[in-house]
Structures are given as C-alpha cells and as structure tokens.
XYZ file of C-alpha atoms in Angstrom:
520
model
C 29.832 27.931 136.499
C 30.927 26.150 139.674
C 34.366 26.114 141.230
C 34.537 22.379 140.487
C 33.978 23.092 136.788
C 36.889 25.531 136.801
C 39.123 23.110 138.685
C 38.133 20.383 136.214
C 39.390 22.604 133.404
C 42.883 22.796 134.851
C 42.781 19.121 135.780
C 41.947 18.265 132.172
C 44.895 20.360 130.984
C 47.112 18.719 133.592
C 46.168 15.205 132.501
C 46.359 16.057 128.786
C 49.766 17.733 129.073
C 51.011 15.055 131.458
C 50.159 12.276 128.998
C 51.886 14.076 126.114
C 55.080 14.926 127.998
C 55.359 11.503 129.628
C 54.945 9.923 126.197
C 57.706 12.121 124.792
C 60.006 11.046 127.637
C 59.216 7.322 127.400
C 59.411 7.399 123.616
C 63.108 8.231 124.004
C 63.799 6.213 127.159
C 62.385 2.832 126.153
C 64.414 2.200 122.971
C 67.996 1.045 123.253
C 70.727 3.602 122.664
C 72.003 6.635 124.495
C 74.161 9.729 124.012
C 77.953 9.380 124.320
C 78.177 11.094 127.726
C 75.298 9.045 129.105
C 76.821 5.765 127.914
C 80.149 6.768 129.456
C 78.577 7.638 132.806
C 76.585 4.390 132.783
C 79.741 2.381 132.109
C 81.533 4.083 135.021
C 78.586 3.449 137.363
C 78.357 -0.175 136.234
C 82.088 -0.647 136.811
C 81.716 0.799 140.293
C 78.838 -1.596 140.993
C 80.891 -4.665 140.006
C 83.993 -3.605 141.906
C 86.088 -2.103 139.108
C 87.387 1.029 140.739
C 85.866 2.532 143.853
C 83.992 5.676 144.887
C 87.181 7.725 145.171
C 88.901 6.123 142.180
C 86.305 5.875 139.435
C 87.172 3.590 136.539
C 86.081 3.961 132.927
C 88.649 2.221 130.706
C 92.395 2.015 130.326
C 94.889 2.244 133.152
C 93.971 5.631 134.575
C 91.354 6.942 137.002
C 88.334 8.885 135.721
C 88.765 12.455 136.972
C 86.340 14.355 134.731
C 83.639 14.767 137.413
C 83.110 14.287 141.150
C 81.802 10.856 142.140
C 78.374 11.400 143.743
C 76.066 10.571 140.821
C 78.152 7.550 139.860
C 77.874 6.222 143.393
C 74.095 6.655 143.400
C 73.673 5.156 139.936
C 75.878 2.201 140.914
C 73.143 1.242 143.390
C 70.736 0.923 140.457
C 73.174 -1.390 138.678
C 73.377 -3.523 141.787
C 69.568 -3.743 141.863
C 68.732 -4.076 138.158
C 71.949 -5.579 136.807
C 73.742 -4.612 133.612
C 70.636 -4.406 131.393
C 70.440 -1.560 128.878
C 67.493 -0.070 130.767
C 69.240 0.339 134.135
C 70.496 3.877 133.474
C 67.170 4.652 131.810
C 65.255 3.712 134.972
C 67.598 5.997 136.878
C 67.010 8.835 134.391
C 63.229 8.405 134.529
C 63.258 8.495 138.325
C 65.365 11.686 138.290
C 62.853 13.225 135.862
C 59.868 12.220 138.012
C 61.385 13.623 141.207
C 62.296 16.821 139.347
C 58.652 17.192 138.266
C 57.551 17.056 141.910
C 60.375 19.432 142.908
C 59.282 22.022 140.309
C 55.710 21.661 141.569
C 56.857 22.084 145.164
C 58.920 25.197 144.403
C 55.968 26.682 142.512
C 53.802 26.275 145.613
C 56.501 27.925 147.727
C 56.916 31.042 145.571
C 53.300 31.548 144.457
C 50.887 33.666 146.472
C 48.167 31.421 148.000
C 44.775 31.245 146.279
C 41.933 28.753 145.778
C 42.921 27.789 142.220
C 43.569 24.057 142.171
C 45.914 22.351 139.680
C 47.554 25.692 138.887
C 50.957 23.960 138.907
C 50.155 22.656 135.443
C 51.404 26.000 134.084
C 55.121 25.737 135.040
C 55.158 21.990 134.390
C 53.762 22.574 130.897
C 56.284 25.286 130.065
C 59.191 23.254 131.454
C 58.163 19.880 130.056
C 58.011 20.917 126.391
C 61.520 22.385 126.276
C 63.548 20.259 123.878
C 66.760 20.073 125.892
C 64.728 18.970 128.945
C 63.228 16.050 127.018
C 66.614 15.176 125.538
C 68.689 15.466 128.712
C 66.388 13.485 131.004
C 66.440 10.594 128.526
C 70.220 10.462 128.015
C 71.615 10.008 131.523
C 73.108 13.496 131.592
C 74.958 14.523 134.744
C 73.322 17.972 134.765
C 69.872 16.486 135.399
C 70.956 14.937 138.694
C 72.787 18.095 139.744
C 69.793 20.221 138.739
C 67.480 18.130 140.915
C 69.725 18.531 143.953
C 69.970 22.281 143.364
C 66.170 22.486 143.156
C 65.925 20.845 146.572
C 68.449 23.346 147.938
C 66.551 26.350 146.529
C 63.263 24.982 147.902
C 64.871 24.728 151.336
C 66.362 28.240 151.171
C 63.205 30.017 150.005
C 60.980 28.047 152.388
C 63.192 29.222 155.251
C 63.361 32.866 154.166
C 59.674 33.241 153.281
C 58.410 31.520 156.436
C 61.072 33.108 158.674
C 61.041 29.972 160.822
C 64.186 28.066 161.868
C 66.040 30.006 159.196
C 69.606 29.183 160.229
C 68.903 25.466 160.606
C 67.238 25.261 157.201
C 70.058 27.237 155.592
C 72.583 24.810 157.072
C 70.566 21.944 155.571
C 70.475 23.803 152.248
C 74.264 24.117 152.455
C 74.587 20.358 152.872
C 72.289 19.781 149.894
C 74.321 22.293 147.858
C 77.486 20.389 148.698
C 75.879 17.308 147.134
C 75.205 19.309 143.957
C 78.824 20.486 143.850
C 79.954 16.909 144.483
C 78.018 15.905 141.369
C 79.448 18.301 138.785
C 81.612 20.803 140.539
C 81.195 24.605 140.938
C 78.153 24.948 138.593
C 76.113 23.367 141.386
C 77.040 26.065 143.930
C 74.562 28.767 142.850
C 72.021 28.174 145.695
C 74.592 29.782 148.008
C 73.798 33.136 146.371
C 70.028 32.791 146.925
C 69.884 34.482 150.377
C 71.820 37.496 149.061
C 69.531 37.767 146.033
C 66.471 37.442 148.272
C 67.480 40.353 150.499
C 68.511 42.512 147.534
C 64.944 42.180 146.223
C 62.904 42.065 149.442
C 64.739 44.088 152.102
C 67.078 46.303 150.082
C 69.568 48.638 151.679
C 72.968 47.773 153.103
C 71.429 46.200 156.185
C 69.412 43.764 154.094
C 72.357 42.895 151.873
C 74.513 42.362 154.944
C 71.919 39.968 156.348
C 71.832 38.118 153.040
C 75.610 37.775 152.992
C 75.574 36.431 156.555
C 72.941 33.837 155.621
C 74.833 32.818 152.497
C 77.926 32.412 154.650
C 76.067 29.814 156.711
C 75.575 27.732 153.574
C 79.132 28.328 152.390
C 80.513 27.354 155.796
C 78.699 24.011 155.622
C 80.027 23.334 152.109
C 83.587 24.236 153.082
C 83.272 22.296 156.343
C 82.277 19.104 154.541
C 85.212 19.487 152.156
C 87.593 20.069 155.067
C 86.349 16.872 156.708
C 86.723 14.901 153.474
C 90.257 16.202 152.935
C 91.284 14.456 156.158
C 90.621 11.130 154.432
C 93.476 10.410 152.033
C 91.518 8.674 149.205
C 88.912 11.461 149.229
C 91.602 14.153 149.269
C 93.410 12.509 146.338
C 90.151 12.302 144.358
C 89.275 15.960 144.998
C 92.786 17.138 144.138
C 92.815 15.158 140.884
C 89.493 16.665 139.832
C 90.551 20.205 140.681
C 93.989 19.867 139.120
C 93.151 17.992 135.931
C 89.573 18.925 135.065
C 88.524 22.116 136.828
C 91.673 24.161 136.247
C 91.842 23.073 132.595
C 88.214 24.123 132.047
C 88.749 27.543 133.623
C 91.905 28.111 131.558
C 90.101 27.225 128.322
C 92.197 24.113 127.716
C 89.207 21.812 127.363
C 87.054 21.299 124.278
C 85.796 24.594 122.796
C 82.178 24.317 121.636
C 80.848 27.868 121.860
C 81.541 28.739 118.232
C 81.932 32.397 117.273
C 79.984 33.505 120.348
C 82.528 31.924 122.667
C 81.572 32.209 126.323
C 78.282 33.959 125.457
C 76.974 31.010 123.425
C 75.095 29.712 126.451
C 72.613 32.601 126.258
C 71.920 32.002 122.566
C 71.226 28.381 123.518
C 68.876 29.637 126.245
C 66.827 31.774 123.854
C 66.428 28.877 121.432
C 65.480 26.373 124.130
C 62.900 28.712 125.654
C 61.008 29.131 122.356
C 58.292 26.532 123.233
C 57.684 28.259 126.582
C 57.479 31.660 124.873
C 55.055 30.335 122.248
C 52.733 28.839 124.883
C 52.901 32.056 126.909
C 52.013 34.200 123.894
C 49.099 31.868 123.118
C 47.798 32.293 126.685
C 48.084 36.081 126.390
C 46.186 36.049 123.079
C 43.415 33.837 124.482
C 43.169 36.108 127.517
C 42.798 39.124 125.241
C 40.008 37.353 123.364
C 38.286 36.298 126.596
C 38.206 39.870 127.948
C 37.947 38.524 131.454
C 39.737 40.030 134.439
C 40.755 37.996 137.448
C 41.477 39.081 140.995
C 44.665 36.965 140.913
C 47.855 38.999 141.214
C 51.527 38.110 141.162
C 54.271 39.436 143.400
C 56.603 41.122 140.906
C 59.435 40.975 143.435
C 59.267 37.195 143.345
C 59.501 37.227 139.554
C 62.721 39.246 139.790
C 64.110 36.990 142.539
C 63.520 33.795 140.570
C 64.959 35.406 137.438
C 68.107 36.385 139.354
C 68.428 32.845 140.684
C 68.142 31.595 137.087
C 70.928 33.964 136.002
C 73.103 32.872 138.929
C 72.682 29.286 137.739
C 73.527 29.911 134.077
C 76.004 32.833 134.072
C 78.893 30.833 135.659
C 78.847 28.533 132.621
C 80.493 31.446 130.783
C 83.691 30.768 132.747
C 84.373 27.863 130.389
C 84.663 27.892 126.603
C 83.046 24.471 126.524
C 79.343 25.249 126.064
C 76.454 22.830 125.567
C 72.727 23.503 125.610
C 72.168 20.818 128.253
C 74.424 22.740 130.649
C 71.325 24.938 131.061
C 69.294 22.116 132.618
C 69.865 23.259 136.255
C 68.815 26.850 135.425
C 65.861 26.254 133.090
C 63.303 25.547 135.889
C 63.877 29.059 137.285
C 63.500 30.800 133.922
C 60.282 28.834 133.446
C 59.021 29.646 136.956
C 59.710 33.354 136.479
C 57.810 33.309 133.184
C 54.999 31.309 134.813
C 54.619 33.847 137.605
C 54.328 36.596 135.005
C 51.586 34.936 132.932
C 49.853 33.191 135.846
C 46.955 35.734 136.146
C 46.272 35.412 132.414
C 46.401 31.617 132.594
C 43.831 31.683 135.394
C 41.646 34.019 133.341
C 41.658 31.662 130.361
C 41.046 28.484 132.349
C 38.314 30.137 134.401
C 36.411 30.866 131.190
C 36.860 27.381 129.707
C 34.180 25.198 131.278
C 34.680 21.400 131.341
C 31.820 19.531 132.965
C 29.027 17.048 132.376
C 29.111 15.224 129.034
C 32.327 16.942 127.978
C 34.106 15.619 131.054
C 32.776 12.104 130.471
C 33.964 12.170 126.864
C 37.353 13.349 128.065
C 37.591 10.403 130.469
C 36.874 8.013 127.596
C 39.440 9.755 125.399
C 42.070 9.489 128.132
C 41.360 5.784 128.568
C 41.647 5.193 124.806
C 44.874 7.206 124.714
C 46.381 5.180 127.553
C 45.577 1.905 125.800
C 46.974 3.129 122.468
C 50.109 4.559 124.039
C 50.671 1.386 126.056
C 50.772 -0.634 122.828
C 52.931 1.971 121.068
C 55.441 2.331 123.889
C 55.435 -1.394 124.543
C 56.601 -1.967 120.978
C 59.348 0.635 121.416
C 60.814 -1.065 124.491
C 64.111 -2.763 123.716
C 64.096 -1.706 120.076
C 67.157 0.105 118.712
C 66.762 3.856 118.933
C 69.727 6.112 118.287
C 72.943 4.533 116.927
C 70.900 1.627 115.580
C 73.537 0.208 113.219
C 76.366 0.671 115.690
C 74.506 -1.117 118.496
C 73.581 -3.979 116.162
C 77.185 -4.571 115.135
C 78.530 -4.084 118.661
C 76.222 -6.880 119.812
C 77.719 -9.074 117.098
C 81.197 -8.066 118.241
C 80.461 -8.851 121.866
C 79.080 -12.264 120.884
C 82.529 -13.135 119.511
C 84.976 -11.187 121.686
C 84.937 -12.357 125.318
C 83.924 -9.996 128.099
C 86.641 -7.928 129.787
C 88.948 -8.249 126.774
C 91.473 -5.637 125.707
C 91.293 -5.361 121.940
C 93.923 -4.043 119.552
C 92.669 -1.108 117.489
C 94.124 1.424 115.084
C 94.893 4.929 116.352
C 92.006 6.400 114.342
C 89.358 4.223 115.997
C 90.466 5.429 119.407
C 88.902 8.793 118.539
C 85.486 7.189 117.983
C 84.405 7.894 121.557
C 80.776 6.837 121.125
C 81.816 3.456 119.738
C 84.306 2.914 122.563
C 81.716 3.938 125.166
C 79.258 1.348 123.843
C 81.985 -1.336 123.828
C 82.730 -0.630 127.478
C 79.071 -0.346 128.476
C 77.934 -3.545 126.764
C 80.827 -5.940 127.275
C 83.602 -4.176 129.210
C 85.782 -4.264 126.079
C 88.725 -1.871 126.103
C 91.537 -0.716 123.862
C 94.857 -2.531 124.265
C 97.739 -0.078 124.535
C 99.939 -2.316 122.364
C 97.651 -3.678 119.675
C 99.914 -6.539 118.561
C 100.011 -7.990 122.085
C 96.214 -8.338 122.244
C 94.434 -11.592 121.556
C 91.818 -9.821 119.408
C 92.081 -6.879 117.064
C 89.324 -4.798 115.548
C 89.183 -2.820 112.319
C 86.607 -0.112 111.727
C 86.476 0.112 107.951
C 85.439 3.765 107.936
C 88.522 5.024 109.748
C 91.278 2.375 109.931
C 93.839 2.463 107.156
C 94.904 -0.537 105.070
C 98.363 -0.394 106.660
C 96.850 -1.462 109.979
C 95.214 -4.491 108.386
C 98.494 -5.457 106.750
C 100.353 -5.159 110.056
C 97.814 -7.422 111.752
C 98.469 -10.102 109.150
C 102.215 -9.718 109.593
C 101.837 -10.120 113.346
C 99.935 -13.357 112.918
C 96.293 -12.253 113.203
C 93.584 -13.933 111.164
C 90.100 -12.611 110.407
C 87.437 -14.573 112.278
C 84.241 -12.754 111.317
C 83.349 -11.604 107.806
C 79.623 -10.857 108.167
C 79.925 -7.418 109.732
C 79.176 -4.397 107.578
C 81.569 -1.878 109.144
C 83.959 -3.904 111.272
C 86.439 -6.749 110.937
C 87.463 -8.963 113.860
C 90.901 -10.555 113.921
C 92.255 -13.116 116.369
C 95.904 -13.757 117.038
C 97.059 -17.255 116.207
C 99.910 -17.314 118.707
C 99.692 -17.697 122.509
C 99.505 -14.652 124.771
C 103.070 -15.109 126.045
C 104.549 -15.089 122.545
C 107.766 -13.046 122.211
C 106.862 -10.497 119.539
C 110.452 -9.377 119.218
C 110.926 -12.464 117.075
C 108.451 -11.245 114.474
C 109.835 -7.878 113.440
C 113.469 -7.010 112.659
C 112.816 -3.534 114.030
C 112.742 -5.031 117.509
C 115.931 -6.135 119.287
C 116.752 -9.752 118.446
C 116.010 -12.178 121.268
C 118.848 -14.157 122.848
C 118.892 -17.339 120.716
C 120.857 -19.176 123.363
C 117.618 -19.273 125.357
C 114.933 -20.178 122.779
C 111.349 -19.491 123.694
C 108.973 -22.433 123.912
C 106.316 -20.312 122.291
C 108.428 -19.496 119.212
C 106.486 -20.310 116.027
C 107.874 -22.640 113.365
C 107.635 -19.968 110.678
C 107.264 -16.226 110.354
C 103.632 -15.112 109.998
C 104.297 -13.081 106.868
C 105.679 -16.240 105.198
C 102.496 -18.243 105.627
C-alpha cells in the first residue's frame, strides 16, 4: 500500500464529511427565517447600515439605544447590508462566511498544536468532530453573536500558541493577540477575554514551578495591558465612553447580579456543563467508533500525541466555558467559543487511533474512480435540492407569510399601535423590524395603523380601537387584523374620551370630527 493510497483514504473522508456538513449548514441557511436573536441582530445591523443610529448608539426599535452588547459585530455586519442590501439572505451570507473562516481557523490551530508528521489531510478529524455538533450547525445558521466572538478568540489563541511554541517574537505576537482579544470582548463582553489566560495555562503545563507560572503571568499581562490600553484610549472619546458605560451599567452588571433572564433550570449556574455533555455526544460517538475500529484492525502506528498539549487545550476550553457560570442566563450556544477546544483536545487523544484506522483502509484504483463519480452525482443532486430550498420559508413559516402580507399594507418605517400582550411576542416584533422597519407605537390610539394578534390580544383592545375611530382594512389574515385610523394624524384625541381633559371649546380644532366614532 503506497503513501498516496493512505492519503487518498483521508482525502475521501475529508470530501465525504465536508459535503455532508456543508449540506447541513446550507440546508438551514438557504431557507427564509431565523432565530429571534439573529433577527434582532440583523435588524440592528441593517439600521446601522441605513443611518438609523450609529456605531456608538445602536438602534433596534423604540426611543432608546440598544445596550445589550458591544457594537463590533453590528458594525461589521452593517458592511454586508451596505453591499448586499436588505435582502433576507444578507445576514445568512455573513453567517456562512463566519462559519467558513472558523473552519480554516480550527484547521490552522490543529496544525499548530499537533506534532509534525507525514500524514496528509489529518485535519479532517477535528473538523469532523466539530462539524457534527448540533449547536454548531444551529448557531452558525442563525446569526448568533457567539459565532463571531468565537472566531476572533480562535485567532487570538492561534497567535498566542504560535508565539509560545515557536519562541519567536513572543512579546510582539502576544501584544497582537491582546488586540485580537479586545475585538472579541468588544463583540460580547467578558466571555471573549479567555485567551488572556492562555500564557499562564501554557506555563503551568509546560514549564511548571513558580518561575514558569511567573513568566506566564507576565506574558498574560502583556495581553491584558493591550486590552486595557485600548479601552483607556476609547474612553477619551465621549460617544465611545458613553456606549461602554451604558453596556457595563445596564447589561453587564445586571447579568452578574442575576437580574437578567434565568434559563439554567434546576441546575442554575452549572447548567452550562450539562449542555456541554449533551452537545458533545456526536463527537464522543465518532471517537468511540474510531476506537472500536482500531481495536478490530489490530494495527499499531508510530504516531504519538503530546499529552501535555491535550491538557493545555482542555484547560483553555474550561477557561472559555467556566466564566459562563457567572450568569444565571444559560444557553447551549454560549458554548460555541469553547467547543473547538474540547473537540481539539479529544482529537489529539484519538489521533493515533484515527491514523491507524485510515492507514488500514485503502482507497485507490477503481474504488477511487467510483468515489469521484459518486461525489459528482452528489454535487448535482445537492445543487438541485439546495437550489429549491433557497428563498423558501424555513422556520416560522406561517409568521413570515403573514408578516409579508402585513408589510404589503402597512408602509415602511411606521409605528403601529398594538396591545400590551403582543409587545411580549419578541420574535414577531423582531421580524416586523427586520422586514419593514415597523415598530410599536407607545400610544396606540395616536398611531395611524393598529394591529391585533388574535392569539394574544383581548377583545377589549379591539373594542377600544373601534371607539377611537379605527376601521379594519384587511380581513384575509389568519392570525392578525390590521386597522387604520380614519382621522388625521393631528387629531385631538382628548375630544374622543371623557376620561381625558376636555379641550378648550373656545378654540375649536380644525381636525375635530363631525361625530363621535362610537356613534357611527
């Protein structure tokens, strides 16, 4: 068996796995529809692109400024909206590009931490384990903030470990890693800061002793100094300082004090590790399969793995996921920045066994030719399948359909009167803002249009709309009713309801109606 035959084996696996995972990603990206958070982030980025709000004063809807997250990803995604416009696929192109770059970053980090050998296409192992994790597929197709932060953190870790392992221009590379880490923090706050701990963890594993730990602390301080220095510079600029202070005061402090949404269930702050075990199941299953096949093959390889590197990568993974416990708000996709390191640590452990199995599986000659034909047929079939998925409703199918009907009637940039209950339907409101910049009017009876969501709005709201002079204009919607006010925008509504102070009749309004609406 030639070396080329062995390399062909891993190349076949790489192509086969690559086609499957890419199909899983595109199968979710191409249809229309996106998770609540992703739709919200897309709306903010689109608003930034069209001049509603600015980088330091992000705008979502209503009168306030969006302070939930730092502005970096929104600024980057706004560029995509400037290039591709307000089409539904703009944020999906962005998400796909983030996924693609992350694939290359995982591959690059694998090459940095793996001991050199002549085994080509060995990077298929970590990519396979990472790519089949459910929350990875879901997050990179829903415009989740953690994917962008995770990519930046990967670049920082690559820079740190490249510097420490090569021992060349260490301080300069660590300063660069500090700048990259700042960008991660400026995407989603403190969870992006874990690369700063990497030098300390490296020296704990590789040099040991107080001297080594001291050196690690000094190197981490270089990165921390860059992060702090950038923040100090930004704080000299008033709009940036105001933005940072709003985020820290309204979002960060509330999260640390447990005043935000609590989603950890009975496990509380430890829920994130139960999520981790569940999400890693596909990687564990594949790893066990490789170990079983290796046992059957009874073939020993000269490939070895540096166990110290396994422990280092595992510690980096823990440093990325453990800080999530500071908040009671826990989601499985918060693990996205840490999952590559858990996968890489597992990959390093089973790498010798993977090489054993692939060295024994010979792909050459007629088998390779048949594989090429199968790949070609698969590409053609998948092109037709995915082509038919493009633009079709995916998740929230019925909601998107009716929102498109709503936006065909209600003009763009309109503030619409809605009942209090509908204002808790955050997914619906996110789609309204994303598709047609429609917002909720603070005083519903002063809006030109009003909207009833039959599933949540009470009959009293409908009756009040009629009393205030609204008339239904669309009756063909399954879940919604659209009402339009019959009186001009400058109408004095104090004339309609005795509960309001009576207007001065010595100065009659030109817009006063000839009769009360409830008398018609």
